[in-house]
mmCIF file of C-alpha atoms in Angstrom:
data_model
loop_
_atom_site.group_PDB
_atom_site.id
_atom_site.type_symbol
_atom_site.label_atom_id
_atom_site.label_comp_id
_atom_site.label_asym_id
_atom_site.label_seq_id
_atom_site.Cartn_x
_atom_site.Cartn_y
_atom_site.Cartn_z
ATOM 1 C CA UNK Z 1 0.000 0.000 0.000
ATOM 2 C CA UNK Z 2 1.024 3.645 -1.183
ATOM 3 C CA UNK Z 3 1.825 5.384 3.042
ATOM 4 C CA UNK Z 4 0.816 8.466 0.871
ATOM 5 C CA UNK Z 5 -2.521 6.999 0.792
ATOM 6 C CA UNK Z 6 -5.014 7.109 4.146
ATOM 7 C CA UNK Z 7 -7.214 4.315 5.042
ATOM 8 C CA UNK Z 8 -10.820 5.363 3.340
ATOM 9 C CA UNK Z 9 -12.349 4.833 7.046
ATOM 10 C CA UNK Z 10 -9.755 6.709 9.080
ATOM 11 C CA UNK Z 11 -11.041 10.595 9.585
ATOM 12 C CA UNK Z 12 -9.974 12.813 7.291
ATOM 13 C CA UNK Z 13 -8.505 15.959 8.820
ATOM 14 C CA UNK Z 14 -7.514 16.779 12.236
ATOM 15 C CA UNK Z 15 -10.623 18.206 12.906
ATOM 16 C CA UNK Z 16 -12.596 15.379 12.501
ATOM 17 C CA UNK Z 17 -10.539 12.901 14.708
ATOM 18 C CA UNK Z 18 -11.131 14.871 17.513
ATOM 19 C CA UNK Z 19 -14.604 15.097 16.805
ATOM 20 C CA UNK Z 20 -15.037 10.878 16.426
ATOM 21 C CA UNK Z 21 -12.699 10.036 19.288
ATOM 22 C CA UNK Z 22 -14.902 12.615 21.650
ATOM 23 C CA UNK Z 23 -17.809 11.167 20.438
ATOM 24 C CA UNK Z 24 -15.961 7.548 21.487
ATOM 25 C CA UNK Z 25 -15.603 9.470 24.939
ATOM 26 C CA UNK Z 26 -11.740 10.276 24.455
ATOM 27 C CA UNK Z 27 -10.884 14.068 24.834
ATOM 28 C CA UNK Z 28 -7.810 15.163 22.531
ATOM 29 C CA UNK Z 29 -5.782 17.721 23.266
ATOM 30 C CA UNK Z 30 -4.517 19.271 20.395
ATOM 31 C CA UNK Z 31 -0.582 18.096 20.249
ATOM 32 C CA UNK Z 32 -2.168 14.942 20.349
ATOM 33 C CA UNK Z 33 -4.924 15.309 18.035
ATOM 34 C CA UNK Z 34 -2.375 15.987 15.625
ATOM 35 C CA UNK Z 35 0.103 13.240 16.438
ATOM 36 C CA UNK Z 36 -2.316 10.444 16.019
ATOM 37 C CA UNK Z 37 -3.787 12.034 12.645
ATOM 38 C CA UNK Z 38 -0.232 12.003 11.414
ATOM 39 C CA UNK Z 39 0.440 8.675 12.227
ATOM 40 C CA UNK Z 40 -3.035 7.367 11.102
ATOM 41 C CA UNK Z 41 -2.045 9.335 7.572
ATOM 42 C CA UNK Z 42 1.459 8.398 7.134
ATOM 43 C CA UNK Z 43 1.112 4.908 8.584
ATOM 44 C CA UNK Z 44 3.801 4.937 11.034
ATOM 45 C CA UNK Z 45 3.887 3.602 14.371
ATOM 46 C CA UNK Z 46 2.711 6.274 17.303
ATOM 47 C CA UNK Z 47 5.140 6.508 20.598
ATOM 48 C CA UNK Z 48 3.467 7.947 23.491
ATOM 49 C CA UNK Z 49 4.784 8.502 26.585
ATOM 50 C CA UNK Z 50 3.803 9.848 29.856
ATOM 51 C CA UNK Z 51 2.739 9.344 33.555
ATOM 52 C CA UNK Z 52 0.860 6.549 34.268
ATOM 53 C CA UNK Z 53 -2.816 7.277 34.052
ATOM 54 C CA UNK Z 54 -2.937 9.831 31.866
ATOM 55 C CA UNK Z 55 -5.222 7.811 29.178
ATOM 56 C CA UNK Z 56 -2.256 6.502 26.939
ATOM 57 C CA UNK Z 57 -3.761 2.943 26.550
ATOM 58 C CA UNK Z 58 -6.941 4.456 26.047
ATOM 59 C CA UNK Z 59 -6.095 6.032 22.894
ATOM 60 C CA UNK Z 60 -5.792 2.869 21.639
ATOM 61 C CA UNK Z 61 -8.711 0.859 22.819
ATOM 62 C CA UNK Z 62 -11.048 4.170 21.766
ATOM 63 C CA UNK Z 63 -9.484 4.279 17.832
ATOM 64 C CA UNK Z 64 -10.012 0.520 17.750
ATOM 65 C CA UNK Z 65 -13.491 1.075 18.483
ATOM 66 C CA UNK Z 66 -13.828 4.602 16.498
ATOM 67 C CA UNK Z 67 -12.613 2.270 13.474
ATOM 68 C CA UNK Z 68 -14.359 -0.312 13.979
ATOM 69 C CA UNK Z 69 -10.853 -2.894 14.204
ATOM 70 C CA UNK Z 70 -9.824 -5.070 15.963
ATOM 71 C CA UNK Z 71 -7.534 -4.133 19.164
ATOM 72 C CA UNK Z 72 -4.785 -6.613 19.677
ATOM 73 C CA UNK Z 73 -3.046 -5.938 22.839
ATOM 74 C CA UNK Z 74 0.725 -6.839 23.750
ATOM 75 C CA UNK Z 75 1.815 -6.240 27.421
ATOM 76 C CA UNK Z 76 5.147 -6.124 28.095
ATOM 77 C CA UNK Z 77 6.650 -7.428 31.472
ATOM 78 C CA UNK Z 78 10.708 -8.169 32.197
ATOM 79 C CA UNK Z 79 11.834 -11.319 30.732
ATOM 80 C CA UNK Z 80 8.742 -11.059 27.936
ATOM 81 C CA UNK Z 81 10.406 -12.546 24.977
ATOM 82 C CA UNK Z 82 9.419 -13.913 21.141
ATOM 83 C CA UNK Z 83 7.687 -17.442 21.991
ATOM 84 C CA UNK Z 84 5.091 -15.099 24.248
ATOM 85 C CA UNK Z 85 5.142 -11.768 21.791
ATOM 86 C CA UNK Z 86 5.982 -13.102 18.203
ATOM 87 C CA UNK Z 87 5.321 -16.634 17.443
ATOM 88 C CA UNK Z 88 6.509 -20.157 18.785
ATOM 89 C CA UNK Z 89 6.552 -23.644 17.244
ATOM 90 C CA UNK Z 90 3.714 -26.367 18.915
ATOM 91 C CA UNK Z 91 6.441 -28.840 19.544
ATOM 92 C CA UNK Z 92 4.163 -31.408 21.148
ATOM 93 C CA UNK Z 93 2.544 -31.550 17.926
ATOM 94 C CA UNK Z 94 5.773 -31.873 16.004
ATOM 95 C CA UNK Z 95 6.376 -34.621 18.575
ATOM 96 C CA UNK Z 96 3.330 -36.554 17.722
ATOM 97 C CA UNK Z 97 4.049 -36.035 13.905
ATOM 98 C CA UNK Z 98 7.439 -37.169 14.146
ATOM 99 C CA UNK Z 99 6.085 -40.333 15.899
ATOM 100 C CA UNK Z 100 3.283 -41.303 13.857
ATOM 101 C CA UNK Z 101 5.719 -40.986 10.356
ATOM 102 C CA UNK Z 102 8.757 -42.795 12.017
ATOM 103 C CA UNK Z 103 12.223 -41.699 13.304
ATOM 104 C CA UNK Z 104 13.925 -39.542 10.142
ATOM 105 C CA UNK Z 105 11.036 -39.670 7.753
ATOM 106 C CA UNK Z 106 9.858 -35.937 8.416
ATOM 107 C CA UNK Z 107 12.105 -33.098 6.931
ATOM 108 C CA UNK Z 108 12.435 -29.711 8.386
ATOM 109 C CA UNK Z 109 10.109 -28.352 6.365
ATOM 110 C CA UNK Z 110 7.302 -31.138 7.117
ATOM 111 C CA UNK Z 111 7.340 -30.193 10.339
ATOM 112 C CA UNK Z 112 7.968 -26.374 10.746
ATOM 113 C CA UNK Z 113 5.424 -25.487 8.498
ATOM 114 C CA UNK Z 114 1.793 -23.022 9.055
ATOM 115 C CA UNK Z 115 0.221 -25.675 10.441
ATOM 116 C CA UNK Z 116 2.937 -26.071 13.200
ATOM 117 C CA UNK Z 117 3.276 -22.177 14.040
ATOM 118 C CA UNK Z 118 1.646 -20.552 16.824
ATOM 119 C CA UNK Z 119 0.891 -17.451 16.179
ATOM 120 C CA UNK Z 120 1.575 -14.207 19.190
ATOM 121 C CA UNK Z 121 0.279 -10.852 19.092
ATOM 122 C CA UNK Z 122 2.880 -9.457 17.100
ATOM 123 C CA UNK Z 123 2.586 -12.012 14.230
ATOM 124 C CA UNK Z 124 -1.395 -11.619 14.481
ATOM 125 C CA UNK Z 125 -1.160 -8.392 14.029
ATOM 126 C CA UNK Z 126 0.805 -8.970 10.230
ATOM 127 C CA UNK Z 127 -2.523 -11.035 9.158
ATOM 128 C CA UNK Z 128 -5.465 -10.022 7.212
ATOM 129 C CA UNK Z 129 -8.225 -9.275 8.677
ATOM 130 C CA UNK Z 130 -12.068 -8.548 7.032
ATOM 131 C CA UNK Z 131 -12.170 -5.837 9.186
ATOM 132 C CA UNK Z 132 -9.210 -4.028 8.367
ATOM 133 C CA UNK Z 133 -5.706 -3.748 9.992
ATOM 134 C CA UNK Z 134 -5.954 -4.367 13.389
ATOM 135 C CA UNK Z 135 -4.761 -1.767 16.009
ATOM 136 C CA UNK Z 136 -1.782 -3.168 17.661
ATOM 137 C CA UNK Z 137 -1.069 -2.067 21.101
ATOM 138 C CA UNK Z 138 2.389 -2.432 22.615
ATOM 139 C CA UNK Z 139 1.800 -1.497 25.731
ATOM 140 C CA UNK Z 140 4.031 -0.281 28.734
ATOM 141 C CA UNK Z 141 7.187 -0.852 26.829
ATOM 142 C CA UNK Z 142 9.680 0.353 29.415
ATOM 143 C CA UNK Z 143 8.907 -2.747 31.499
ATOM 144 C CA UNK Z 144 9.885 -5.031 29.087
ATOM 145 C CA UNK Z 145 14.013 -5.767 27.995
ATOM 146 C CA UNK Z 146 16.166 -3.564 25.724
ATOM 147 C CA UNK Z 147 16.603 -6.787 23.879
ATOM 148 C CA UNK Z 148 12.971 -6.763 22.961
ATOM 149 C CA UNK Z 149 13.190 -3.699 21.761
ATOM 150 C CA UNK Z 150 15.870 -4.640 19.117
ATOM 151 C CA UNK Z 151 13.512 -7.215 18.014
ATOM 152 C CA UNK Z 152 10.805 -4.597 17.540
ATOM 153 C CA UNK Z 153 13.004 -2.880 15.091
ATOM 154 C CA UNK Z 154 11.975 -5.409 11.871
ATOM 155 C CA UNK Z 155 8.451 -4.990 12.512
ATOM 156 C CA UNK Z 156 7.818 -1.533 12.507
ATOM 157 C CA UNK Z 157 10.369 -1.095 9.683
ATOM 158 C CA UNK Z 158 9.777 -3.360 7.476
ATOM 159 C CA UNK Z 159 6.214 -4.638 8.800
ATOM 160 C CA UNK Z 160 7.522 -8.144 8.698
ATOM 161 C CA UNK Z 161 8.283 -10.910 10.997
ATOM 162 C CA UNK Z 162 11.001 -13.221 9.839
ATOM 163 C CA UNK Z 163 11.203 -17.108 11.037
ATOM 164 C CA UNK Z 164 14.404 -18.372 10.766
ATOM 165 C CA UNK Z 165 13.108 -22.332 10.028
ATOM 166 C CA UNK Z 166 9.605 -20.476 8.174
ATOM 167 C CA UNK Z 167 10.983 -17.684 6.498
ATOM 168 C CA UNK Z 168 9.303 -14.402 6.526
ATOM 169 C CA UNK Z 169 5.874 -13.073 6.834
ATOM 170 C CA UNK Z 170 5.035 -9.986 5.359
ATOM 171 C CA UNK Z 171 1.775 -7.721 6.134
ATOM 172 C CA UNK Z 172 -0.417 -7.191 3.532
ATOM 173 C CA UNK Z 173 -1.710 -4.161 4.937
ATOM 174 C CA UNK Z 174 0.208 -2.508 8.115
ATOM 175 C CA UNK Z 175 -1.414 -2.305 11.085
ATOM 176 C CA UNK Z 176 -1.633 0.791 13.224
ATOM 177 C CA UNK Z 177 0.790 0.743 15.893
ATOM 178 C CA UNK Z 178 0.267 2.157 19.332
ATOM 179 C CA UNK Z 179 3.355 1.943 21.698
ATOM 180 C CA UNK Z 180 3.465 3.493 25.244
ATOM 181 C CA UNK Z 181 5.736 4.136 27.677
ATOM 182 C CA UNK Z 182 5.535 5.072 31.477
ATOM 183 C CA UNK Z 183 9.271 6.184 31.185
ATOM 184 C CA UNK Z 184 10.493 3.958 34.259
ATOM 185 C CA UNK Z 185 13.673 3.692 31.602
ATOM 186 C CA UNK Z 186 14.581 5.391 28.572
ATOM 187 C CA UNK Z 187 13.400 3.413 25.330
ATOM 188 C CA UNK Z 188 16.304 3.401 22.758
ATOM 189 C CA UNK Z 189 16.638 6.040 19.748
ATOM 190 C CA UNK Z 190 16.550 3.331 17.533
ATOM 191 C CA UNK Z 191 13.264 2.663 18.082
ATOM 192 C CA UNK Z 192 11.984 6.209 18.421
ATOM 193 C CA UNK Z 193 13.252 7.026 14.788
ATOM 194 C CA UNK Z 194 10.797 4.140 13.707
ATOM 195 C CA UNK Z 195 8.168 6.275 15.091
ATOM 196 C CA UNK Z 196 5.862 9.650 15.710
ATOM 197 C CA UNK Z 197 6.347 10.626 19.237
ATOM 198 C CA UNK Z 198 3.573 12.283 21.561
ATOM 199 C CA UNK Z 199 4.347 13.131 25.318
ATOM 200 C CA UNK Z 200 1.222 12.618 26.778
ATOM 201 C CA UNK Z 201 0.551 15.408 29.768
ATOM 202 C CA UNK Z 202 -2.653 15.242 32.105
ATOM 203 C CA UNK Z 203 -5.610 16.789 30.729
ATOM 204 C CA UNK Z 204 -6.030 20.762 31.742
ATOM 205 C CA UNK Z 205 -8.905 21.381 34.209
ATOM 206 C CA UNK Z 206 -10.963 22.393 31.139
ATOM 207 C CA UNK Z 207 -10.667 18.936 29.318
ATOM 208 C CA UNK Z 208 -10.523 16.560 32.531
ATOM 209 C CA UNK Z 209 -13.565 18.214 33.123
ATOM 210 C CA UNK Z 210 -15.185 17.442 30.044
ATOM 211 C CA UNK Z 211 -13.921 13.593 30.101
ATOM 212 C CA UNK Z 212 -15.673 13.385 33.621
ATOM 213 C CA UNK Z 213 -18.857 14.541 32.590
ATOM 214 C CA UNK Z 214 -18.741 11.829 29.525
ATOM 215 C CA UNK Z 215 -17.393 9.271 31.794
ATOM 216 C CA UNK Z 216 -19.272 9.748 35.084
ATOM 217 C CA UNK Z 217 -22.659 11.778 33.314
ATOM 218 C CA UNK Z 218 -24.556 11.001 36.984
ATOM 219 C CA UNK Z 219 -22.014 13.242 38.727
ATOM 220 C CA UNK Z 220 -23.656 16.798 39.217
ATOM 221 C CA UNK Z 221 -21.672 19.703 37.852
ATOM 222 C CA UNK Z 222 -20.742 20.853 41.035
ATOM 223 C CA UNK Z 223 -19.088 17.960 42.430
ATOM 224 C CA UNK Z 224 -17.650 17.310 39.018
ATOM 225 C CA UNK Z 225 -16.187 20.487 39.054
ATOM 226 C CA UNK Z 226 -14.792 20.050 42.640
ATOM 227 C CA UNK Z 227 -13.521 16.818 41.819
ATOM 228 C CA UNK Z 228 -11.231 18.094 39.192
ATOM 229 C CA UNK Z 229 -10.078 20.791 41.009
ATOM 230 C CA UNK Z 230 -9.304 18.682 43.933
ATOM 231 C CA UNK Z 231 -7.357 16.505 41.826
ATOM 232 C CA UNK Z 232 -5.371 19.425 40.190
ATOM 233 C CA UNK Z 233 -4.348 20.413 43.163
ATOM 234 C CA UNK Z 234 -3.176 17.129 44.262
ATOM 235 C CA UNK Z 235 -0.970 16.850 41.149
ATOM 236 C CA UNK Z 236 1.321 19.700 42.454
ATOM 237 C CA UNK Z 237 1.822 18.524 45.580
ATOM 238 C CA UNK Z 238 4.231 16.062 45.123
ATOM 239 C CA UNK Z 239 3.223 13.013 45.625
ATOM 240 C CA UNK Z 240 4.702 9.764 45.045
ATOM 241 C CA UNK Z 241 2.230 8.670 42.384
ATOM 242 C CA UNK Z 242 -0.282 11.185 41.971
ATOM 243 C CA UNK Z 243 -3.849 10.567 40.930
ATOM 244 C CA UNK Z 244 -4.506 9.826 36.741
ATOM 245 C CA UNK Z 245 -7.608 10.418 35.150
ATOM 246 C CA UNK Z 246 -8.958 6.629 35.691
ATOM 247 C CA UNK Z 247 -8.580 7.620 39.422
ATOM 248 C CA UNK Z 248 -10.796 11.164 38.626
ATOM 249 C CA UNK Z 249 -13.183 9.188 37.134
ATOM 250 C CA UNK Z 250 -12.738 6.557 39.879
ATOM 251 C CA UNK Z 251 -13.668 9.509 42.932
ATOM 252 C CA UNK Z 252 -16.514 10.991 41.501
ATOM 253 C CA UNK Z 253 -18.250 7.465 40.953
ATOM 254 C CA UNK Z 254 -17.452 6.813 44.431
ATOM 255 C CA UNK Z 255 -18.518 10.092 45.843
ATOM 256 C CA UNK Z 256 -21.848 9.824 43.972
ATOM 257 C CA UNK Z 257 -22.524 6.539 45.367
ATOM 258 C CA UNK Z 258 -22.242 7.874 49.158
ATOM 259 C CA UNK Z 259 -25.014 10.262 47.353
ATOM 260 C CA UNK Z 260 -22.340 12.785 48.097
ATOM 261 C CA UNK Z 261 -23.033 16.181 46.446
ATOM 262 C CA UNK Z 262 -20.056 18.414 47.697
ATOM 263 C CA UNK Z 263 -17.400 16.705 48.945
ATOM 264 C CA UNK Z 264 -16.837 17.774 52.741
ATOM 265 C CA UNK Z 265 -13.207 16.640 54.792
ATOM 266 C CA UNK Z 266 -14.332 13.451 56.464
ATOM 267 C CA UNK Z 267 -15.874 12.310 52.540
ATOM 268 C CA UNK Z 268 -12.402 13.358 51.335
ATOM 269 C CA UNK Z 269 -10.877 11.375 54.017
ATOM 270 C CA UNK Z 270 -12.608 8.414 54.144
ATOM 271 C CA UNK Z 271 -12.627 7.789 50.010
ATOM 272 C CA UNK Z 272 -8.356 9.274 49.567
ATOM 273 C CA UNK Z 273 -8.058 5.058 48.707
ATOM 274 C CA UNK Z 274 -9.743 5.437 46.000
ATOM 275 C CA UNK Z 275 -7.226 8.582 44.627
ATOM 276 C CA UNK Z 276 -4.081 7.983 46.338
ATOM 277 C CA UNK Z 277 -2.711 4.035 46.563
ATOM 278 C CA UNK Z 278 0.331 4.320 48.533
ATOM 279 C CA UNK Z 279 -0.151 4.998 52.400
ATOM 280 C CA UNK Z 280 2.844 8.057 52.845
ATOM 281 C CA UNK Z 281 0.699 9.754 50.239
ATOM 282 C CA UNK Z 282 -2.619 9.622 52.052
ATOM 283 C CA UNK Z 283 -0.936 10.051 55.396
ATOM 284 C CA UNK Z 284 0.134 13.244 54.302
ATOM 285 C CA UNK Z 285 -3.350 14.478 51.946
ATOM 286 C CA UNK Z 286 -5.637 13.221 54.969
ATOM 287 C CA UNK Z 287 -6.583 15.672 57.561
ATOM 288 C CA UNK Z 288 -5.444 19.456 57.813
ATOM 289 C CA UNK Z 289 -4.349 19.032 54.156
ATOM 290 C CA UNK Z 290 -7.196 18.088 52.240
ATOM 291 C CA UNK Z 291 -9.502 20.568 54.649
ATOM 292 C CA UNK Z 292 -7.081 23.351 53.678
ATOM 293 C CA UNK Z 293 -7.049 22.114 49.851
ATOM 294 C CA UNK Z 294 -11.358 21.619 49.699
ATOM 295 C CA UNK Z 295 -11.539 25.064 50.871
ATOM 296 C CA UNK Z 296 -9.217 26.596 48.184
ATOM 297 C CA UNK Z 297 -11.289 24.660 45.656
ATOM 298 C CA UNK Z 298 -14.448 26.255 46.945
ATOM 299 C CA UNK Z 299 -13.229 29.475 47.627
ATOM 300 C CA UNK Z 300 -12.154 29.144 43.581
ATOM 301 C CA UNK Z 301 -15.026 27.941 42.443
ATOM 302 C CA UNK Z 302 -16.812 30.703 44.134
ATOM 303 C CA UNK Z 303 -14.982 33.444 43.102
ATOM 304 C CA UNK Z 304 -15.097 31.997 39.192
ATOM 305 C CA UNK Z 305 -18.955 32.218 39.597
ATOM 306 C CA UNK Z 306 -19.237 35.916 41.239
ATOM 307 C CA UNK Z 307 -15.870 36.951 38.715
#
């Protein structure tokens, strides 16, 4: 396929991605709007990276569904190597064959043959599929080896696996590659060339906002509206792992089942869990902290309403 030449079904201008993916319940910001629409256009893998919880995944899962293909996912982990990510030979069936034909009547290529090969999510992501090319999500990256990473290398150059006793497998149509990164480690230039690269911030008040009232519609404004700015706040406080989006959403869900509608301190205190997950974070929030921090949200919100 010509990479001058879009999909027909993927949106054509920038514009209109954002509109589809908000209608999918994904807020772009701009720089990222722009990023993916690139990528989608030029048919090159996207590399986004950013603090956990920030709704990297998600952009994945969301264009899958906007484009109505298939999402194959590929967590990495330490140690995660081709036999779980690429492809791997069913040896017990090469066992049985080799026993039912007789010791040395089965070449090579009788056994390691299509019918023999396992296929992972990389190589599953090289096939044809009715619905189009699947979105293939390489997700979290940084946790798996720099080794793996090398092996990446033929795949989103050439968009080809190759099989040293099979040969090589070529896609007929590429898919659209997703990678993200948490940046526990940096990933290697190498691979980054291969790619479009997006640094994936939190949301601003204004568009966190906006993904609460798609995600949690039963939330009334005004707690909504404190959540968010409770949230905020926590981000600059320097926490160990402060609170992503999933945990916004996460809050006001929880706050609206107490049939809370304006969060006082002993709600804040009692629900931090569901915001904070490490104990010297909410040791330190809990308290004179988040009773000093709910009244600077109020006293905010209040002035934005008289300003």
């Amino acid at each position: 396929m010509n990479p001058d030449t879009p999909k027909p079904d993927t949106p054509k201008t920038v514009l209109s991605l954002t509109e589809e993916m908000a209608a999918q319940d994904y807020i772009l910001s701009e720089g990222l709007a722009v990023s993916l629409f690139l990528a989608l256009r030029r048919q090159r893998p996207l590399f986004l990276e950013g603090e956990a919880g920030v709704g990297k995944t998600e952009v994945a899962k969301t264009l899958a569904a906007l484009l109505g293909r298939n999402l194959i996912r590929l967590q990495c982990y330490e140690g995660l190597d081709i036999a779980a990510a690429a492809y791997e030979w069913n040896y017990a069936r090469q066992m049985m064959e080799i026993q039912s034909a007789g010791q040395g009547q089965l070449s090579s290529a009788d056994l390691f043959t299509a019918e023999n090969l396992i296929e992972r999510p990389l190589l599953e992501a090289l096939r044809a599929d009715e619905a189009g090319a699947p979105v293939l999500l390489i997700d979290e990256l940084d946790r798996a080896d720099e080794a793996f990473e090398a092996y990446l290398l033929e795949i989103l150059s050439d968009w080809q696996v190759t099989i040293p006793e099979f040969g090589t497998i070529e896609a007929a149509t590429p898919p659209i590659v997703i990678i993200t990164s948490n940046r526990t480690r940096e990933i290697h230039d190498a691979l980054k060339r291969r790619c479009f690269y997006h640094w994936v911030d939190y949301p601003s008040l204004e568009d966190e906002l906006a993904i609460l009232k798609r995600r949690a519609p039963e939330a009334p404004a005004d707690l909504s509206e404190q959540v968010v700015r409770f949230v905020h706040k926590l981000r600059d406080a320097n926490l160990f792992k402060a609170p992503g989006v999933a945990e916004t959403i996460d809050w006001a869900q929880a706050l609206v089942e107490l049939d809370c509608v304006a969060i006082d301190p002993a709600q804040a205190d009692s629900t931090m869990g569901v915001l904070l997950k490490y104990q010297d974070d909410i040791a330190r929030i809990t308290g004179t902290e988040a009773a000093r921090i709910l009244t600077e949200v109020q006293a905010e919100m209040s002035g934005y309403r008289t300003g």
